[in-house]
Short mmCIF file of C-alpha atoms and ligand atoms in Angstrom, two decimals:
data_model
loop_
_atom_site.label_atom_id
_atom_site.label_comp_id
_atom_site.label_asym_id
_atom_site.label_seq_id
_atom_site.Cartn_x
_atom_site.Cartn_y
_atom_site.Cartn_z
CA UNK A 1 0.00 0.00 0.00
CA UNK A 2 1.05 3.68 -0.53
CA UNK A 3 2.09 5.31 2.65
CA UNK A 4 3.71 9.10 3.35
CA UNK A 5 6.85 8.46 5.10
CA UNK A 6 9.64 10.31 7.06
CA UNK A 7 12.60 7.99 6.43
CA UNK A 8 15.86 9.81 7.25
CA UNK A 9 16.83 12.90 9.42
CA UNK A 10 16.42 16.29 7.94
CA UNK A 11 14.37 14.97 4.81
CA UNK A 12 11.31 15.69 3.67
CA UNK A 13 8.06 12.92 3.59
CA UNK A 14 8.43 10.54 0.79
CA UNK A 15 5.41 8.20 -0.98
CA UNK A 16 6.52 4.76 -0.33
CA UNK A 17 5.12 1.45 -0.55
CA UNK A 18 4.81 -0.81 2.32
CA UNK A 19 3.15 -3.86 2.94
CA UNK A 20 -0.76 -3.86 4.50
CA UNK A 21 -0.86 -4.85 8.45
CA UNK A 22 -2.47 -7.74 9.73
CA UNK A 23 -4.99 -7.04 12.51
CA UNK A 24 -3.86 -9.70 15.74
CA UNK A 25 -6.12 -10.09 18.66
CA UNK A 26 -7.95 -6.42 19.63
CA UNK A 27 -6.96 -5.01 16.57
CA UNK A 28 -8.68 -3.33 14.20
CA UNK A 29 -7.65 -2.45 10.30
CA UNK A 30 -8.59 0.87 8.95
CA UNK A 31 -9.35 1.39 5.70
CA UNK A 32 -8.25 5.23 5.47
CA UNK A 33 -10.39 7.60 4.33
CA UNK A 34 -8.73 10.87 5.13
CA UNK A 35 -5.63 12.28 7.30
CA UNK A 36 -4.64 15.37 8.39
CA UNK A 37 -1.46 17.47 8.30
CA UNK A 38 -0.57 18.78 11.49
CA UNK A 39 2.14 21.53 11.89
CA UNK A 40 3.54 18.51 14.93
CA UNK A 41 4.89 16.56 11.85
CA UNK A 42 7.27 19.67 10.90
CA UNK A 43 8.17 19.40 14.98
CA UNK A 44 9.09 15.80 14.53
CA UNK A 45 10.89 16.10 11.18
CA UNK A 46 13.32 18.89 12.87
CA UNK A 47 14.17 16.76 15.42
CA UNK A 48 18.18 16.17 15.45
CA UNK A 49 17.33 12.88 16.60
CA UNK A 50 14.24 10.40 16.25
CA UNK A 51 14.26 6.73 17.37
CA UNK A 52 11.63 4.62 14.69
CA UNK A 53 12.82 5.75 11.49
CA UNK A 54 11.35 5.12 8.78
CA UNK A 55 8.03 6.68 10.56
CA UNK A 56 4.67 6.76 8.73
CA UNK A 57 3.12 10.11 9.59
CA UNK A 58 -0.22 11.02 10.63
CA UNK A 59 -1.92 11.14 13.36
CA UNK A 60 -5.56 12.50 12.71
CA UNK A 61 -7.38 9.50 11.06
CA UNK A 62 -10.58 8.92 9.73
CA UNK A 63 -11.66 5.67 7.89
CA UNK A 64 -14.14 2.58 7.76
CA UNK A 65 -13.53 -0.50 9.01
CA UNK A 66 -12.04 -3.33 7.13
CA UNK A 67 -11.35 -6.01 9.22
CA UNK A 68 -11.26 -7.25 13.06
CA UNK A 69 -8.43 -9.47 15.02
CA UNK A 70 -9.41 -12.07 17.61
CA UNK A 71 -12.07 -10.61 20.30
CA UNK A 72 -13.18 -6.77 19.23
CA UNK A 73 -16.75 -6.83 19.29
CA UNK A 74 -17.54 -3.29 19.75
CA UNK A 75 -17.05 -2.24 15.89
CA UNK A 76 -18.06 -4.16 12.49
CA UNK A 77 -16.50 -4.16 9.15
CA UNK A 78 -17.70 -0.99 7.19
CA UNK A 79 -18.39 1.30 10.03
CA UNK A 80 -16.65 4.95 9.79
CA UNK A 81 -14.72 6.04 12.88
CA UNK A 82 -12.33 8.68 13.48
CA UNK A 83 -9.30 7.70 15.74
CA UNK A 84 -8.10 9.07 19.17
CA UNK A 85 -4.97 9.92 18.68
CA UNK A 86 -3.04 10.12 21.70
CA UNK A 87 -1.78 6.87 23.47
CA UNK A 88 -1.79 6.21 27.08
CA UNK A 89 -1.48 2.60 28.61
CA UNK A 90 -5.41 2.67 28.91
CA UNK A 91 -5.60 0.75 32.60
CA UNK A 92 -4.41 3.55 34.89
CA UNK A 93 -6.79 6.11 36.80
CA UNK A 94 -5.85 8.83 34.03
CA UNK A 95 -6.81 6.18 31.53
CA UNK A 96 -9.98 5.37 33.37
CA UNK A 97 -10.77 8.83 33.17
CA UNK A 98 -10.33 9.24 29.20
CA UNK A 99 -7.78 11.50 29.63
CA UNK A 100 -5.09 9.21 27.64
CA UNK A 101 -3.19 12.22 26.61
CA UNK A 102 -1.68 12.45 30.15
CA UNK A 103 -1.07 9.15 30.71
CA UNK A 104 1.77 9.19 33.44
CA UNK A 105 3.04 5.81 32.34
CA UNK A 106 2.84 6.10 28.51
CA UNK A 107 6.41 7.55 28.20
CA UNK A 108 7.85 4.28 30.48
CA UNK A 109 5.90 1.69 28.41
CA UNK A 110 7.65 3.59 25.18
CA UNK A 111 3.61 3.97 23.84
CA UNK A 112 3.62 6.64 21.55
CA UNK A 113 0.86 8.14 19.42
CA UNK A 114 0.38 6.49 15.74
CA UNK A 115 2.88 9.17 13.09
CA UNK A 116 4.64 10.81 16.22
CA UNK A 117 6.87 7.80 17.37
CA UNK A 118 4.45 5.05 16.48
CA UNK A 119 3.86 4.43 12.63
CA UNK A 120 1.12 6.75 11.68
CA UNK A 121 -1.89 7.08 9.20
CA UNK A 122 -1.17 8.51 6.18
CA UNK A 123 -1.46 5.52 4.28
CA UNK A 124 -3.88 3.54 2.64
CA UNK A 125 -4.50 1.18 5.06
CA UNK A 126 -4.41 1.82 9.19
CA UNK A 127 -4.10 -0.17 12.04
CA UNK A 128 -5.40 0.87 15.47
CA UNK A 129 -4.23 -1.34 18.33
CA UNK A 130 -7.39 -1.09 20.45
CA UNK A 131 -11.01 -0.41 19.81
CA UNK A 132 -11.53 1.88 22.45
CA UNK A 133 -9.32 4.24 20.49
CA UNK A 134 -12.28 4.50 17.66
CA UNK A 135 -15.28 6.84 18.00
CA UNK A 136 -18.10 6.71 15.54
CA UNK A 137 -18.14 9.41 13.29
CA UNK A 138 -21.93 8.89 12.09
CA UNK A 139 -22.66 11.31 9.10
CA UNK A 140 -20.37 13.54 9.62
CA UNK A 141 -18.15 13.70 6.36
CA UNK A 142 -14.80 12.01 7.28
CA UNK A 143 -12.47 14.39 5.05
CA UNK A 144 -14.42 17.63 6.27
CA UNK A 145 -14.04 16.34 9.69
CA UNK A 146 -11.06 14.16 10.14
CA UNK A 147 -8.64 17.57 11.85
CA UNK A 148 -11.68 17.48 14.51
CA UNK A 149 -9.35 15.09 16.04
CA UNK A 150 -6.27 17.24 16.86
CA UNK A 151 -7.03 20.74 15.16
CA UNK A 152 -10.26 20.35 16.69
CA UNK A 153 -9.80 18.45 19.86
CA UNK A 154 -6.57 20.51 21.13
CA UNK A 155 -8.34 24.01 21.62
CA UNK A 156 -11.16 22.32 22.66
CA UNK A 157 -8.95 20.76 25.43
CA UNK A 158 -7.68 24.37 25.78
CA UNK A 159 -10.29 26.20 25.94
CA UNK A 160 -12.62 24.07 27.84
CA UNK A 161 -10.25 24.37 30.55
CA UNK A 162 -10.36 28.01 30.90
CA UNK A 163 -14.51 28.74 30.76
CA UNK A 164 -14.82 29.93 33.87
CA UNK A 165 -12.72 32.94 32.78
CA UNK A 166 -14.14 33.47 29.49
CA UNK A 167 -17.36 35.56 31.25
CA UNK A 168 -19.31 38.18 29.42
CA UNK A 169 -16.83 41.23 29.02
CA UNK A 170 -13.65 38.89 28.82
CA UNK A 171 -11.22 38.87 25.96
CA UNK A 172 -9.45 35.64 24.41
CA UNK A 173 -6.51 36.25 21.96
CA UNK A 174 -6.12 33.74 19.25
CA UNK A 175 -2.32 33.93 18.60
CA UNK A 176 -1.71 32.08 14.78
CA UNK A 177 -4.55 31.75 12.90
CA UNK A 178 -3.58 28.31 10.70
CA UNK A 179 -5.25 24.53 11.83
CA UNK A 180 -5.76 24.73 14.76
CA UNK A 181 -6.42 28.58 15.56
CA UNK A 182 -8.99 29.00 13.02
CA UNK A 183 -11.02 26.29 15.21
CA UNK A 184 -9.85 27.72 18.38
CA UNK A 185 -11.71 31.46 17.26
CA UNK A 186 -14.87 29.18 16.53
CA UNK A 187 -15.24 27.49 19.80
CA UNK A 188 -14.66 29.99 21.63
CA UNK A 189 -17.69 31.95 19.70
CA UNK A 190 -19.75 28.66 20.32
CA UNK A 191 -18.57 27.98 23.85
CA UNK A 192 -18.38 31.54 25.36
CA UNK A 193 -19.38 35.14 25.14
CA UNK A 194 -15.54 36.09 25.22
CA UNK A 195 -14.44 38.77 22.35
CA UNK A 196 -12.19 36.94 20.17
CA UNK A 197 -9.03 39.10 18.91
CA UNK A 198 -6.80 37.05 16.39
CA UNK A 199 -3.23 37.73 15.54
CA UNK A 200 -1.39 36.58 12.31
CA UNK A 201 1.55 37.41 9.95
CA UNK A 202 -0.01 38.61 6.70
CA UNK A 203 -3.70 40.06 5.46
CA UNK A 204 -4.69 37.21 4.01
CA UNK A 205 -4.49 35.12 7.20
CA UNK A 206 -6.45 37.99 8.93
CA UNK A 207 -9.08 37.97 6.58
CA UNK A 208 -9.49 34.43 7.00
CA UNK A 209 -9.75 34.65 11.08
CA UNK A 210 -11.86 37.31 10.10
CA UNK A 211 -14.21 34.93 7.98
CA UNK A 212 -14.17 31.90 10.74
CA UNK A 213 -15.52 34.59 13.65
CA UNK A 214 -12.88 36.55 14.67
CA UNK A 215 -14.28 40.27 16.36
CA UNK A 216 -10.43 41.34 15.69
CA UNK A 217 -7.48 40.45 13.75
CA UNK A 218 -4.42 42.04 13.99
CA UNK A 219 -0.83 41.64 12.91
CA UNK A 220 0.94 39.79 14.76
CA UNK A 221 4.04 42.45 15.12
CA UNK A 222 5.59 45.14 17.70
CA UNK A 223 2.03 46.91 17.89
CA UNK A 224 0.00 44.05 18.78
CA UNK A 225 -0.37 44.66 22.90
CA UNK A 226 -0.65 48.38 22.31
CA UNK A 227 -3.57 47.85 20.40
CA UNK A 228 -4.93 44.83 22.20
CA UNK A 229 -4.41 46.60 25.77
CA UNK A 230 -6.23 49.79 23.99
CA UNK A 231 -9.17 47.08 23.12
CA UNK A 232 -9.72 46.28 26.21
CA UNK A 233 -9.31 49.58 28.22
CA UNK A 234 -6.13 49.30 29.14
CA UNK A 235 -6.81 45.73 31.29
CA UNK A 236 -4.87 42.79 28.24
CA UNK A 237 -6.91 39.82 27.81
CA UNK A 238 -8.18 37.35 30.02
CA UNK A 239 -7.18 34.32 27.98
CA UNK A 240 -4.72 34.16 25.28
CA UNK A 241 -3.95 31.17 23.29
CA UNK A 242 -0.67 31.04 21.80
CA UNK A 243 -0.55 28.48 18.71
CA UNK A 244 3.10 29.34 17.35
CA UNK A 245 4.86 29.26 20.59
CA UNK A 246 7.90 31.63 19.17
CA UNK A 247 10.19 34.08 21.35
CA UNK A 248 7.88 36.85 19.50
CA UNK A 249 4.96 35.28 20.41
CA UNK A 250 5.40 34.43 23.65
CA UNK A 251 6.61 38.18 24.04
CA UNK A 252 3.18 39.36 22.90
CA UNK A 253 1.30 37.33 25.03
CA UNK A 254 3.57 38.14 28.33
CA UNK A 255 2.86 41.86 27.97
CA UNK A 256 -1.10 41.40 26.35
CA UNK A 257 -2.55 39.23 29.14
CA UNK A 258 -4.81 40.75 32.33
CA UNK A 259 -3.69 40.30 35.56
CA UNK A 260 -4.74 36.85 36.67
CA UNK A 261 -5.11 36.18 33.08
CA UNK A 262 -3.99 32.80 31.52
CA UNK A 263 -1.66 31.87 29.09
CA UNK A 264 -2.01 28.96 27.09
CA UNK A 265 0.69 27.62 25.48
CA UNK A 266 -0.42 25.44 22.42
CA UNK A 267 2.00 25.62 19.80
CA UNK A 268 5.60 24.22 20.02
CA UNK A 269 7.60 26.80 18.74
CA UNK A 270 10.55 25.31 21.41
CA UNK A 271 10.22 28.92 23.03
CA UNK A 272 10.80 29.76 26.90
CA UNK A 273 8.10 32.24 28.48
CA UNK A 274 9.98 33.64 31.31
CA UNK A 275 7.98 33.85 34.52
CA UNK A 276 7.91 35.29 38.22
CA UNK A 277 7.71 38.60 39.52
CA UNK A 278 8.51 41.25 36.66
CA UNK A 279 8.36 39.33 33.38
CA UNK A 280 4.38 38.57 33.96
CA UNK A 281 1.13 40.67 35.07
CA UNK A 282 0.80 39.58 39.11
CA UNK A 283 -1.27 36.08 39.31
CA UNK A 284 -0.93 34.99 35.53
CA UNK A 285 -1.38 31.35 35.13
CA UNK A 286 0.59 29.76 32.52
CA UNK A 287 -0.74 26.57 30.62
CA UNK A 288 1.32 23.75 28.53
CA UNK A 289 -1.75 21.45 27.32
CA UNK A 290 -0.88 18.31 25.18
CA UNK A 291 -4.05 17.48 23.21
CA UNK A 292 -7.61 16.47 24.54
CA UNK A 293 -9.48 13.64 26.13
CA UNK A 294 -11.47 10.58 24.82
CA UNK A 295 -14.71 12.24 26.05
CA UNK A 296 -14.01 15.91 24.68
CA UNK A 297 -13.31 13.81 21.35
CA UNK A 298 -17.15 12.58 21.48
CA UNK A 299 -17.97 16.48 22.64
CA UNK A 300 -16.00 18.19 19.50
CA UNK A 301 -17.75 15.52 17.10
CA UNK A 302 -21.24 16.82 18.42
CA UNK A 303 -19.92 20.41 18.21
CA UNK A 304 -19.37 20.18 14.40
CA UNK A 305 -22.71 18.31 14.45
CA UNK A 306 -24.28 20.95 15.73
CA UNK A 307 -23.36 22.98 12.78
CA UNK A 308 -20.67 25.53 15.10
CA UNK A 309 -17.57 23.92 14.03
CA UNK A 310 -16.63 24.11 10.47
CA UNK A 311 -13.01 22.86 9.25
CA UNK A 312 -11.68 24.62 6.51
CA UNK A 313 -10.09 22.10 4.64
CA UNK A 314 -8.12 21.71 1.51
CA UNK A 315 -7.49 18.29 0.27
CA UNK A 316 -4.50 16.34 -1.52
CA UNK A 317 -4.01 12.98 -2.78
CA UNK A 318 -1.31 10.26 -1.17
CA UNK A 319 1.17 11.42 -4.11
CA UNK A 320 0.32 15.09 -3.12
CA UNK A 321 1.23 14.45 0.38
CA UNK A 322 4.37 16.29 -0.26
CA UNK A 323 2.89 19.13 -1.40
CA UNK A 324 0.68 19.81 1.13
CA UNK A 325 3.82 19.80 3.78
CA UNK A 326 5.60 22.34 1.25
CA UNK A 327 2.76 24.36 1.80
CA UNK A 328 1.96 23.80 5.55
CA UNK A 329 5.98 24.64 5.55
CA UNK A 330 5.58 28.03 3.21
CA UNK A 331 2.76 28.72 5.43
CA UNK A 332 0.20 29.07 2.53
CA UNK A 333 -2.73 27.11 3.58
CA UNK A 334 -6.12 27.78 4.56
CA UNK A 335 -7.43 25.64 7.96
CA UNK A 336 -6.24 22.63 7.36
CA UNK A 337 -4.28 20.06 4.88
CA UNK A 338 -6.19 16.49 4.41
CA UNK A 339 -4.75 13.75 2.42
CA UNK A 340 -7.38 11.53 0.71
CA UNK A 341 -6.23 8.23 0.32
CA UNK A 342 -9.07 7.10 -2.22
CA UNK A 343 -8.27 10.25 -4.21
CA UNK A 344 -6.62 9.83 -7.41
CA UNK A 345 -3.88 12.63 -8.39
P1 NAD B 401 -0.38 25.84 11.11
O1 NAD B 401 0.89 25.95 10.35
O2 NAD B 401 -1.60 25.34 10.41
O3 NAD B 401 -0.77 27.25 11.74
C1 NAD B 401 0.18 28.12 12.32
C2 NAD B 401 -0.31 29.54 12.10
O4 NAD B 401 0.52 30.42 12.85
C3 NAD B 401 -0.23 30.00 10.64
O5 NAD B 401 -1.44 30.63 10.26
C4 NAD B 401 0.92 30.99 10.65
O6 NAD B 401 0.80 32.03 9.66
C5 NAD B 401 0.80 31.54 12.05
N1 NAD B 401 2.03 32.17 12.55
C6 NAD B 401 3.31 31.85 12.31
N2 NAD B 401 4.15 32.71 12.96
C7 NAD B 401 3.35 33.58 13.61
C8 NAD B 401 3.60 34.70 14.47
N3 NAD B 401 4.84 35.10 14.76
N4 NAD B 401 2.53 35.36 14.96
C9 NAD B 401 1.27 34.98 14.67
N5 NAD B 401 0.98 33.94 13.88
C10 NAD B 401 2.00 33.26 13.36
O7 NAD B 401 -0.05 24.92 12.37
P2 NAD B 401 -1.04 24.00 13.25
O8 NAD B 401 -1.06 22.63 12.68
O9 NAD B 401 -2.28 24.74 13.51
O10 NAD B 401 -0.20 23.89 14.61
C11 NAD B 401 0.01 25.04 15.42
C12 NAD B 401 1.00 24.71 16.53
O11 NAD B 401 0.38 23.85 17.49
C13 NAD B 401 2.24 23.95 16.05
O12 NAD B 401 3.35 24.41 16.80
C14 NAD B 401 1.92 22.51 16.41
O13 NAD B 401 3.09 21.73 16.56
C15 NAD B 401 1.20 22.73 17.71
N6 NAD B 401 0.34 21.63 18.16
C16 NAD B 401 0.30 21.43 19.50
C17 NAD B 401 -0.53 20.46 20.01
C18 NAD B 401 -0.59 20.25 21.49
O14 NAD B 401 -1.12 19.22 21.91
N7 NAD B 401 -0.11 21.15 22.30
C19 NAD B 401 -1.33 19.69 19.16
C20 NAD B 401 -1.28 19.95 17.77
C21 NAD B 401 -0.45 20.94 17.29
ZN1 ZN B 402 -1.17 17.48 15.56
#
């Protein structure tokens, strides 16, 4: 089968092919209907050093089921699912909970999620070791939808987190504007009554956070918490959501955010934000969060359901895969890459 590999340090994803998996006892084979590009595969392919090369990216999956190992019973050949992507060891309290993604024993047990250490889903075929991992996707459209599961689920995660600050009168800033910040400005207009500034690097992008619900966009420059701190008379933001991560970034939210504001830290830029008396507005809370749950995967599905959570999506072929990281690279994308394995080129 075709699959979009990253085979060597410091090169960029090749279209290989690779033999289809097997599904052993509690497995389940996917047969892929659409996966995402996520700005994380550019993280892992600048890595000086990554253990699991070759490594099949991917790791937002959607697909139907083709065929069952020894004792699943929950799911039945044909059935579309989306994937949870992160991995935790699935029998400890955090497990129990859904929330996989912080898994305290994952790292130990070297589990790692499928196309960020463990061999991903861009590819025609998919295996998912567990069926717990799979959540029905219904009607919903698998290649409109598939980025619901990390584009989607990680502000959700975010954001959810932070509603009881997000009160009429509040501000959020929506720092990077690309797959996952153009969801991020639409839950927070379906979740809260928050005014939603967004920052990005060129007009275009602006427009575009402008289009997806945006009350502000600015660029994201020198100016920025001037004019957000004159936006909200003279207070900064209760809530600001940094997807890039970057010294400049991190800069803009350090001097933009209220006092006992919060900063969430999303994207991994590899950035410091320094902290303590000085650098930050007196009681800021700072936030790293890695994903979302099992449950908030179900809640994010019913979201889009709902009609408040549109992905803006533009879709490439297996051969194209390349192409669509050239562009997530060049930073010329609107929403959110999806690769379409059935697609011909
Ligand atoms: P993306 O490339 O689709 O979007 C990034 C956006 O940021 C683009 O619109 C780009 O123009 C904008 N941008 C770049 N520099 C900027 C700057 N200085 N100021 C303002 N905007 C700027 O990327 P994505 O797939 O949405 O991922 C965003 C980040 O989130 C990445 O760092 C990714 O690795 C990270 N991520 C984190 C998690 C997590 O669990 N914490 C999950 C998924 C992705
Ligand atoms: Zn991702």
């Amino acid at each position: 089968m075709k699959a979009v590999q990253y085979r060597t340090i410091g090169s960029r994803p090749e279209v290989v092919d690779i033999p289809v998996p097997s599904p052993g006892p509690g497995q389940v084979l996917l047969k892929m209907t659409a996966a995402g590009v996520c700005h994380s595969d550019e993280f892992v392919m600048s890595l000086p050093t990554f253990e699991g090369l070759p490594l099949t990216l991917g790791h937002e999956a959607a697909g139907t089921v083709e065929s069952t190992g020894e004792g699943v019973y929950s799911v039945q050949p044909g059935e579309a699912v989306v994937v949870y992507g992160p991995r935790g060891c699935g029998r400890c309290h955090t497990c129990s909970l859904g929330r996989e993604n912080y898994c305290p024993y994952a790292r130990e047990l070297g589990i790692h999620p499928p196309g960020l250490g463990a061999p991903g889903a861009m590819s025609e075929y998919f295996l998912v070791e567990n069926e717990r991992l799979l959540v029905p996707l219904g009607d919903l459209d698998p290649i409109a939808n598939v980025a619901l599961t990390d584009a989607g689920l990680t502000p959700y995660h975010a954001i959810k987190s932070l509603m009881p600050s997000l009160i009429p009168g509040s501000t959020a800033v929506v720092i990077g504007t690309g797959g996952l910040g153009h969801l991020a400005i639409q839950i927070l207009r379906a979740l809260t009554p928050a005014t939603v500034i967004a920052l990005d690097v060129n007009e275009e992008k602006l427009s575009f956070a402008a289009h997806t619900g945006a009350h502000h966009a600015l660029l994201s420059n020198a100016d920025a918490s001037r004019i957000i701190r004159d936006l909200t008379e003279g207070k900064g933001a209760e809530v600001i959501l940094d997807f890039v991560g970057a010294t400049p970034t991190l800069k803009i939210a350090a001097e933009s955010v209220a006092q006992e504001g919060d900063i969430s830290i999303v994207g991994i830029g590899g950035a410091a934000l320094p902290t303590g008396f000085g650098f930050v507005p007196y009681g800021t809370r700072v936030h790293t969060p890695y994903w979302g749950t099992r449950s908030e995967l179900f809640e994010v599905l019913n979201l889009a359901r709902s009609g408040q959570l549109k992905v803006e999506v533009e879709t490439f072929s297996l051969d194209e895969a390349p192409l669509a990281y050239e562009r997530l690279r060049a930073g010329t994308l609107r929403g959110r890459a999806v690769i379409v394995p059935g697609a011909t080129t």
